[in-house]
Amino acid sequence: MTQAPSTDTVDSGTPARPARSRPAAKPHGQWKIDGTTPLNANEEFKQADNGLNVRERIETIYSKQGFDSIPGEDLHGRFRWWGLYTQRKPGIDGGKTATLEPHELEDRYFMLRVRLDGGALSTEQLRVIAGISIEFARDSADITDRQNIQLHWIDVVDVPEIWRRLEAVGLGTTEACGDVPRVILGSPVAGIARDEILDPTPAIREIAERYIGDPELANLPRKFKSAITGHPSQDVVHEINDIALVGVVHPELGAGYDLWVGGGLSTYAKLGERLGAFVSPERAAEVWLGVVSIFRDYGYRRLRNKARLKYLLEDWGAAKFREILETEYLDAPLPDGPPPAPPTEPGDHVGVHEQRDGRFYIGATPTVGRVSGTTLLALAELAEAHGSYRLRTTPHQKILVLDVAGEHLDAVQDGLRALGLDPAPSVFRRSTIACTGIEYCKLAIVDTKDTAAAAIDTLEERLGDISHRLPRRLTLHVNGCPNSCARIQTADIGLKGQILPDGEGGTRPGFQVHLGGGLASEDRATAGTGRTVRGLKVFADELPGYVERVVRSYDAGHEPGESFAAWAQRADEEDLV
């Protein structure tokens, strides 16, 4: 046997140099380990004044003295705790996004995010949002893939009145943005679906009422995303949230939730992991509080790009995370539990579906989530005219009208189509989502909403001859920058905005292409991120042509019953370009 060289000598017994001591690892900024001394400017401003406190200044100073009276740490930081971001100044092209300072990119107007936990809306509430849009937001409104409604062109002088109107009908913007617990995604068919495992509404309501706006949870390392569903379609994109509770039936304990933690996309995609723990309905809020408290106390705060829960989970592993949760944050351990069964139906809820009470809900499709105050007002009037007073938004930029009697189905569907809210859309209109894009977002590089909408129109025309052979859903996700607000890594075709060289010394807006990603669905048992083909990029104005080519390649080359994602993962590169 060959003897390993001694670590004490080198070359014929020459004494080795003393080993250099490694520098001590820098602290991560974990409060329970490293203490609470701020390690960067973001942590300093959050500790100097809780973000929730900015509301009083908005109401008493900034709304009266105007935009120029707002100091930077409030404008670019604490305003987010109340759902306010400065929007992008018109006319600044994407090539300047990374080179200009925030004050050079931003307009004197705000995006305002209305928080809708579980996506639940009454027609009265929708009327109020619509009125605010028409009166204060230039008729703008977008349904997001986080179930919120976003308005634009908001002047700070109008914010107190907007809050007054929202809060008068039980709505608000508290912690809609910022390093806080963001909106709680919830099943859009909670409490009404015939095949529901359990209704998550009580859990969502308890968490929102007890903990949203709590100063003790208003300084997290970064944002914290939650999702809760009791529907077997797993309709809340649970794999990409910091915490998710997914409906299951325990063989001994009955209906409850399977616990997932640590999901997130952005520039580093990581799917959430099961902890193998069963959460009874009465413990849902306790467990949610435990997970968010772990993030607050142990989350990494020194480097902002490592400050999401997924990085802590990656270092700890699921077993240690569960141990810390149960021993330090819960009153009792959690029993082991089964995983959720694979979905057997789409989770976007598009179309007409019977409720458990014999009435119906109708899932309608605004094109890439873009609506308007005028449209929302007309939608509220349409629903009320046919006896419906409840709606839900979805994590797929859709909107549902609930409680429709059978005799009104045709009239409501016709009315929805007239509003541009299609209850029976083409595969591309149904399955395309887009982030805010360069129109309003300071981080964006390319246009998304208009690009995606134009692509849908073109694809419907060009692919009409094979539309009957395509899957019910073929997801096309269009994102304006690398941050993946539109979930590009989990789409059949994901598009990440970039500025591309045009070959003539200039540049043009375009996209890097990701293929074959997806979350758990009726044609995919488990989630997975997409495939990136080296050099596969497309100019924005050539997007429809590219999608047409790759869809026709799929149509010609897939096996019977094979999904687009499965085909794209195995296809030769020449079939994907």
Short mmCIF file of C-alpha atoms in Angstrom, two decimals, residues 239 297 325 331 519:
data_model
loop_
_atom_site.label_atom_id
_atom_site.label_comp_id
_atom_site.label_asym_id
_atom_site.label_seq_id
_atom_site.Cartn_x
_atom_site.Cartn_y
_atom_site.Cartn_z
CA GLU A 239 -43.27 24.96 -4.19
CA ASP A 297 -34.17 35.05 14.27
CA LEU A 325 -39.08 24.56 14.64
CA ASP A 331 -45.56 23.95 22.00
CA LEU A 519 -44.89 23.09 -10.85
#
